[in-house]
Amino acid sequence: MHGLGGIGKTTLALHYAHRHRGDYSLIWWINAGSPDEIETSLTSLTHTLVPDWATTAGREAQVAWAMQWLAWHPGWLLVYDNVEDPDDLAAYTGALHQGHHLATSRRTTGWPDSAPTLTLGNLDPDDATALLCRLVFKETSPTPRQQAEARALAAELGYFPLAIKQAGAYLAQNRGISLDSYRRRLDTKLAKTAHGTDTERTLARIWNVTLHTLEEADPLAVEVLHTAAWLAPDDIPHSLLTPPGTDPDDVAEAVGTLAAYSMVTDTGATLSIHRLVQTVLRSAQNTDDTQLSRHLEGRDRAERAVLHSLAPLPAQDTAAEEQWDTLTPHLVALAGTRQAEHHDSPLTSLYEIAGHRLHQQGHTARAIPLREATLAQCEQTLGDTHPHTLDCRNNLASAYSAAGDLQRAVPLYEATLAQYEQTLGDTHPHTLNCRNNLASAYYTAGDLQRAIPLLEATLAQYEQTLGDTHPSTLRCRNNLASSYESAGNLGRAIPLYEATLTQREQALGDTHPDTLQSRSNLAYAYKAAGDLGRAIRLHEVALAQREQVLGDTHPDTLTSRNNLASSYNAAGDLGRAIPLYEATLTQREQVLGDTHPDTLNSRNNLAIAYHAAGDLQRAIPLLEASLAQCEQVLGDTHPDTLNGRINVAGAYTAAGKLDRAIPLLEAALAQCEQALGDAHLHTLTSRNNLASAYKAAGDLGRAIPLYEATLTQYEQVLGDTHPNTLDGRNNLAYAYKAAGDLGRAVPLYEATLAQYEQTLGDTHPNTLTSRNNLASAYMAAGDLQRALPLYETTRAQCEQVLGDTHPHTLQCRNSLAGAYYAAGDLRRAIPLLEATLAQCEQALGDTHPLTLNSRINLAVVHHAAGDLRRAIPLLEATLAQCEQILGDTHPHTLQCRDNLANARRQAEAVQHGSTATSATEAVPQKPATAD
């Protein structure tokens, strides 16, 4: 339900919840003004259901428990009140399907198309009048004159529900004031409430009348109201509104008075205040001198209250951690409304601590307002170039970078670095640290041309200033190796990783966290180089050491587990990869929380493994949920969000859902170009994948020019022999082949294979794929004398390097059988396809796309051999599986349907004594490309 603030959305949602309370096993009210508030409401659910466990668990674990409970139990209703950003709900509506979600919001746009919406407007004049009379006169029937006065007042209030509620509450408390007298008093306030929206002006006039009355009757209630105006709108503890020396019972009575006037909602231990009330009370423009003083004093009381509650807390204490979690939303609210005239805010140190805590919890984006406030305070009190000011500026840039806001991060790093150099000198440790951070931001932005030279220069300065084995020197050396790896220069990356690992072992010890990180990074580089044997062994060693030194659930241990699963996946060992991914995701959800960036990464990796296993029914929903959470936590244009969007589109393409894939890829490409720039790696990947989707849709007129443009950019940005450049060249050759332009496809395949062999080695998986694709091109050109030996060589190498059941091996074996078929050698084609199908079923499962493709190929070869009794049942069974798993319009489904129709026609012709033709469909070829 959406509409103006105060229109009655919350009241209607509450009415629905009460009316249908017997229809749900659980109804839970969630304050949804921010992601933090949603999490706080979920922790309250955990405290309600498992209070003993919740008292000892951390905030993230409590949120994860609530999510798991909701995922496992049906029949609940979650009411999200005052949603500020529809994307904040995506992580919950996307992951929780066993109950109902009801949201109220002032936002009219941004809601999913699948979500039914209800727009609430102002009340009908008769309904508004009836509501006002009911509030004022209770059970007493109004006289005709009172009804007329109520109608006139309702019209004056614009039939706005919250305004009518406020006025009715005031008049009910002050029965001696007539409706007409109240309406005339509103007119006298018009000049003082000329600013703001129509709604704000109306409410300001009402509240001015109410506040003037309360000033005389209950001054403490006015103080409480002005204090609450500066805090987060929901879950304000009464303790924050009770200054030292004030009787808590007096504050409770004051809160009761405010609730009676409908200024706040009191829940006992906490209260909530309407956002419009806060908006008006925070605006000094709508106040007289007395209220202006209240306005400023309210801000000061709010700051002192939070300071009094947090400043004395001990560092390592569970109760203190809970207090910090409870009050952090109020700190964020104060930071976001800081006043220029507050030069010496007592909260600066608390802003800094809260920002650091949110950053450690993986909620860096939410820490940005706190770090901005900290920096502003330092600039005002310490000056623009004070070392602490520079450190705060560096930290804010780090927060922007972690949140994916590189447009603000990079310029701030650059400016801060210049100030460090001028103030502290060129080789001061803080200067070097900022330079390293700037290079890392360039790296994240995909600007390796600036990142690598800066890292090389910074490393030289670290070595000269701090020594060859200082931890900062080793860290910079590790970052430089990572940049070389991203640039595809494994010849420089791997030796540097190896040297860094050796130095860390000598300087820090064999099990120091930095040493373990180096070992993990080296294993990852081995994987990139195609040396999966060394990569897996080293990842297994690193994981065992992290489990022993750091514990089973330490974030670094979980990273090692994720990396090992990634290597298993690369080796085609999905039987070990998927369970390890699943276990790692569960642990990250429990330890880090459901929306921590590492958790999001784990969820994305598991979905990609499901995709690799051909399980698109699990892959697509998980990718969609992961993308929704990235949008919520990291923002719409964060690199990880954009990459998630590309992955979802890739899964749609694999599922044959090109009507969903192409628009998503087009939108993702536009966002990548705008947010990351035209030459960022994500932009190039998005452009390449869009070309692949066009190709899959048969639109080669758009696919080929886009492939060509992307290849040119790969060559310019990454160099002629970068793996991505080679993959782009391979994809372009594949498109030429699909267009029947073998005159361009074959030479390009040959040149690409030579470069793969030279750059990655003769047996790298990408080299083997390229060799398989070249053989496919030879066969398409009818050159079986070159195709068959190359297929046979590639199959032998795949079996030796990747193993007998790796997907690449199975694909190569399938392609070789197709070549035997094309050569008319069915005696070798049929046994090879039968063996390949059996291995696909065993290694990949009965419904993997490669299994289905092998089954189609075997049926077609049986058809070609005249064995229709085996071909037709096999095609019928396979078609049913294709329709169920891949969908009615997937290419495999269409191909299978065509082959089955041909086989049935031939069987019918045989039955009627007609001359039968051989199978009209060639064995489907599906070269494994780097799309």
PDB file of N, CA, C and O in Angstrom, residues 140-176:
ATOM      1  N   THR A 140     -20.977   9.676  21.708  1.00  0.00           N
ATOM      2  CA  THR A 140     -22.072  10.659  21.693  1.00  0.00           C
ATOM      3  C   THR A 140     -22.371  11.093  20.265  1.00  0.00           C
ATOM      4  O   THR A 140     -21.445  11.332  19.489  1.00  0.00           O
ATOM      5  N   SER A 141     -23.625  11.219  19.936  1.00  0.00           N
ATOM      6  CA  SER A 141     -23.998  11.670  18.588  1.00  0.00           C
ATOM      7  C   SER A 141     -23.853  13.184  18.505  1.00  0.00           C
ATOM      8  O   SER A 141     -24.368  13.917  19.362  1.00  0.00           O
ATOM      9  N   PRO A 142     -23.154  13.701  17.491  1.00  0.00           N
ATOM     10  CA  PRO A 142     -22.997  15.149  17.359  1.00  0.00           C
ATOM     11  C   PRO A 142     -24.310  15.809  16.923  1.00  0.00           C
ATOM     12  O   PRO A 142     -25.154  15.190  16.262  1.00  0.00           O
ATOM     13  N   THR A 143     -24.449  17.056  17.299  1.00  0.00           N
ATOM     14  CA  THR A 143     -25.611  17.826  16.855  1.00  0.00           C
ATOM     15  C   THR A 143     -25.416  18.214  15.389  1.00  0.00           C
ATOM     16  O   THR A 143     -24.296  18.151  14.858  1.00  0.00           O
ATOM     17  N   PRO A 144     -26.489  18.626  14.713  1.00  0.00           N
ATOM     18  CA  PRO A 144     -26.324  19.087  13.323  1.00  0.00           C
ATOM     19  C   PRO A 144     -25.297  20.212  13.197  1.00  0.00           C
ATOM     20  O   PRO A 144     -24.531  20.240  12.222  1.00  0.00           O
ATOM     21  N   ARG A 145     -25.269  21.124  14.173  1.00  0.00           N
ATOM     22  CA  ARG A 145     -24.286  22.215  14.101  1.00  0.00           C
ATOM     23  C   ARG A 145     -22.876  21.671  14.231  1.00  0.00           C
ATOM     24  O   ARG A 145     -21.958  22.091  13.511  1.00  0.00           O
ATOM     25  N   GLN A 146     -22.690  20.728  15.182  1.00  0.00           N
ATOM     26  CA  GLN A 146     -21.355  20.133  15.356  1.00  0.00           C
ATOM     27  C   GLN A 146     -20.940  19.366  14.099  1.00  0.00           C
ATOM     28  O   GLN A 146     -19.769  19.386  13.708  1.00  0.00           O
ATOM     29  N   GLN A 147     -21.893  18.705  13.459  1.00  0.00           N
ATOM     30  CA  GLN A 147     -21.573  18.008  12.209  1.00  0.00           C
ATOM     31  C   GLN A 147     -21.139  18.994  11.130  1.00  0.00           C
ATOM     32  O   GLN A 147     -20.204  18.735  10.370  1.00  0.00           O
ATOM     33  N   ALA A 148     -21.806  20.140  11.071  1.00  0.00           N
ATOM     34  CA  ALA A 148     -21.438  21.156  10.087  1.00  0.00           C
ATOM     35  C   ALA A 148     -20.051  21.708  10.380  1.00  0.00           C
ATOM     36  O   ALA A 148     -19.243  21.927   9.459  1.00  0.00           O
ATOM     37  N   GLU A 149     -19.769  21.944  11.684  1.00  0.00           N
ATOM     38  CA  GLU A 149     -18.435  22.429  12.049  1.00  0.00           C
ATOM     39  C   GLU A 149     -17.370  21.374  11.734  1.00  0.00           C
ATOM     40  O   GLU A 149     -16.262  21.704  11.292  1.00  0.00           O
ATOM     41  N   ALA A 150     -17.708  20.102  11.975  1.00  0.00           N
ATOM     42  CA  ALA A 150     -16.764  19.017  11.678  1.00  0.00           C
ATOM     43  C   ALA A 150     -16.490  18.951  10.181  1.00  0.00           C
ATOM     44  O   ALA A 150     -15.346  18.748   9.743  1.00  0.00           O
ATOM     45  N   ARG A 151     -17.537  19.149   9.374  1.00  0.00           N
ATOM     46  CA  ARG A 151     -17.348  19.109   7.921  1.00  0.00           C
ATOM     47  C   ARG A 151     -16.450  20.258   7.471  1.00  0.00           C
ATOM     48  O   ARG A 151     -15.571  20.083   6.618  1.00  0.00           O
ATOM     49  N   ALA A 152     -16.657  21.447   8.055  1.00  0.00           N
ATOM     50  CA  ALA A 152     -15.836  22.595   7.690  1.00  0.00           C
ATOM     51  C   ALA A 152     -14.380  22.385   8.112  1.00  0.00           C
ATOM     52  O   ALA A 152     -13.439  22.722   7.369  1.00  0.00           O
ATOM     53  N   LEU A 153     -14.170  21.826   9.320  1.00  0.00           N
ATOM     54  CA  LEU A 153     -12.804  21.576   9.786  1.00  0.00           C
ATOM     55  C   LEU A 153     -12.134  20.494   8.941  1.00  0.00           C
ATOM     56  O   LEU A 153     -10.957  20.615   8.585  1.00  0.00           O
ATOM     57  N   ALA A 154     -12.882  19.440   8.597  1.00  0.00           N
ATOM     58  CA  ALA A 154     -12.319  18.379   7.749  1.00  0.00           C
ATOM     59  C   ALA A 154     -11.873  18.947   6.405  1.00  0.00           C
ATOM     60  O   ALA A 154     -10.817  18.587   5.871  1.00  0.00           O
ATOM     61  N   ALA A 155     -12.694  19.854   5.852  1.00  0.00           N
ATOM     62  CA  ALA A 155     -12.308  20.483   4.585  1.00  0.00           C
ATOM     63  C   ALA A 155     -11.064  21.335   4.763  1.00  0.00           C
ATOM     64  O   ALA A 155     -10.169  21.350   3.905  1.00  0.00           O
ATOM     65  N   GLU A 156     -10.978  22.055   5.890  1.00  0.00           N
ATOM     66  CA  GLU A 156      -9.795  22.883   6.173  1.00  0.00           C
ATOM     67  C   GLU A 156      -8.541  22.024   6.273  1.00  0.00           C
ATOM     68  O   GLU A 156      -7.446  22.452   5.879  1.00  0.00           O
ATOM     69  N   LEU A 157      -8.709  20.802   6.771  1.00  0.00           N
ATOM     70  CA  LEU A 157      -7.571  19.887   6.935  1.00  0.00           C
ATOM     71  C   LEU A 157      -7.307  19.077   5.664  1.00  0.00           C
ATOM     72  O   LEU A 157      -6.437  18.195   5.667  1.00  0.00           O
ATOM     73  N   GLY A 158      -8.037  19.372   4.603  1.00  0.00           N
ATOM     74  CA  GLY A 158      -7.778  18.707   3.330  1.00  0.00           C
ATOM     75  C   GLY A 158      -8.165  17.243   3.309  1.00  0.00           C
ATOM     76  O   GLY A 158      -7.684  16.492   2.453  1.00  0.00           O
ATOM     77  N   TYR A 159      -9.046  16.838   4.252  1.00  0.00           N
ATOM     78  CA  TYR A 159      -9.481  15.437   4.354  1.00  0.00           C
ATOM     79  C   TYR A 159      -8.294  14.484   4.529  1.00  0.00           C
ATOM     80  O   TYR A 159      -8.351  13.322   4.132  1.00  0.00           O
ATOM     81  N   PHE A 160      -7.237  15.010   5.120  1.00  0.00           N
ATOM     82  CA  PHE A 160      -6.009  14.228   5.287  1.00  0.00           C
ATOM     83  C   PHE A 160      -6.100  13.422   6.584  1.00  0.00           C
ATOM     84  O   PHE A 160      -6.285  13.993   7.674  1.00  0.00           O
ATOM     85  N   PRO A 161      -5.997  12.070   6.516  1.00  0.00           N
ATOM     86  CA  PRO A 161      -6.276  11.243   7.696  1.00  0.00           C
ATOM     87  C   PRO A 161      -5.446  11.594   8.927  1.00  0.00           C
ATOM     88  O   PRO A 161      -5.988  11.680  10.034  1.00  0.00           O
ATOM     89  N   LEU A 162      -4.125  11.757   8.760  1.00  0.00           N
ATOM     90  CA  LEU A 162      -3.302  12.032   9.934  1.00  0.00           C
ATOM     91  C   LEU A 162      -3.670  13.369  10.559  1.00  0.00           C
ATOM     92  O   LEU A 162      -3.714  13.516  11.784  1.00  0.00           O
ATOM     93  N   ALA A 163      -3.950  14.379   9.719  1.00  0.00           N
ATOM     94  CA  ALA A 163      -4.337  15.680  10.254  1.00  0.00           C
ATOM     95  C   ALA A 163      -5.649  15.582  11.020  1.00  0.00           C
ATOM     96  O   ALA A 163      -5.812  16.184  12.095  1.00  0.00           O
ATOM     97  N   ILE A 164      -6.611  14.825  10.487  1.00  0.00           N
ATOM     98  CA  ILE A 164      -7.890  14.653  11.178  1.00  0.00           C
ATOM     99  C   ILE A 164      -7.688  13.917  12.499  1.00  0.00           C
ATOM    100  O   ILE A 164      -8.278  14.269  13.531  1.00  0.00           O
ATOM    101  N   LYS A 165      -6.798  12.908  12.480  1.00  0.00           N
ATOM    102  CA  LYS A 165      -6.512  12.172  13.712  1.00  0.00           C
ATOM    103  C   LYS A 165      -5.888  13.079  14.758  1.00  0.00           C
ATOM    104  O   LYS A 165      -6.240  13.031  15.940  1.00  0.00           O
ATOM    105  N   GLN A 166      -4.928  13.924  14.332  1.00  0.00           N
ATOM    106  CA  GLN A 166      -4.272  14.841  15.268  1.00  0.00           C
ATOM    107  C   GLN A 166      -5.276  15.837  15.852  1.00  0.00           C
ATOM    108  O   GLN A 166      -5.303  16.095  17.048  1.00  0.00           O
ATOM    109  N   ALA A 167      -6.092  16.428  14.962  1.00  0.00           N
ATOM    110  CA  ALA A 167      -7.072  17.402  15.436  1.00  0.00           C
ATOM    111  C   ALA A 167      -8.093  16.749  16.349  1.00  0.00           C
ATOM    112  O   ALA A 167      -8.483  17.309  17.393  1.00  0.00           O
ATOM    113  N   GLY A 168      -8.553  15.562  15.973  1.00  0.00           N
ATOM    114  CA  GLY A 168      -9.525  14.860  16.801  1.00  0.00           C
ATOM    115  C   GLY A 168      -8.974  14.532  18.173  1.00  0.00           C
ATOM    116  O   GLY A 168      -9.676  14.644  19.188  1.00  0.00           O
ATOM    117  N   ALA A 169      -7.703  14.103  18.228  1.00  0.00           N
ATOM    118  CA  ALA A 169      -7.087  13.789  19.520  1.00  0.00           C
ATOM    119  C   ALA A 169      -6.994  15.036  20.395  1.00  0.00           C
ATOM    120  O   ALA A 169      -7.241  14.986  21.608  1.00  0.00           O
ATOM    121  N   TYR A 170      -6.645  16.169  19.775  1.00  0.00           N
ATOM    122  CA  TYR A 170      -6.547  17.422  20.540  1.00  0.00           C
ATOM    123  C   TYR A 170      -7.909  17.813  21.110  1.00  0.00           C
ATOM    124  O   TYR A 170      -8.050  18.143  22.300  1.00  0.00           O
ATOM    125  N   LEU A 171      -8.930  17.777  20.267  1.00  0.00           N
ATOM    126  CA  LEU A 171     -10.261  18.196  20.697  1.00  0.00           C
ATOM    127  C   LEU A 171     -10.844  17.228  21.727  1.00  0.00           C
ATOM    128  O   LEU A 171     -11.602  17.644  22.615  1.00  0.00           O
ATOM    129  N   ALA A 172     -10.509  15.949  21.614  1.00  0.00           N
ATOM    130  CA  ALA A 172     -10.987  14.988  22.614  1.00  0.00           C
ATOM    131  C   ALA A 172     -10.356  15.251  23.979  1.00  0.00           C
ATOM    132  O   ALA A 172     -10.976  15.022  25.021  1.00  0.00           O
ATOM    133  N   GLN A 173      -9.099  15.717  23.979  1.00  0.00           N
ATOM    134  CA  GLN A 173      -8.413  16.029  25.228  1.00  0.00           C
ATOM    135  C   GLN A 173      -8.877  17.366  25.813  1.00  0.00           C
ATOM    136  O   GLN A 173      -8.708  17.607  27.011  1.00  0.00           O
ATOM    137  N   ASN A 174      -9.394  18.232  24.956  1.00  0.00           N
ATOM    138  CA  ASN A 174      -9.788  19.575  25.395  1.00  0.00           C
ATOM    139  C   ASN A 174     -11.244  19.799  24.995  1.00  0.00           C
ATOM    140  O   ASN A 174     -11.549  20.513  24.030  1.00  0.00           O
ATOM    141  N   ARG A 175     -12.141  19.160  25.725  1.00  0.00           N
ATOM    142  CA  ARG A 175     -13.555  19.137  25.357  1.00  0.00           C
ATOM    143  C   ARG A 175     -14.205  20.507  25.404  1.00  0.00           C
ATOM    144  O   ARG A 175     -15.249  20.727  24.825  1.00  0.00           O
ATOM    145  N   GLY A 176     -13.572  21.482  26.082  1.00  0.00           N
ATOM    146  CA  GLY A 176     -14.173  22.801  26.165  1.00  0.00           C
ATOM    147  C   GLY A 176     -13.986  23.643  24.926  1.00  0.00           C
ATOM    148  O   GLY A 176     -14.560  24.739  24.826  1.00  0.00           O
TER     149      GLY A 176
END
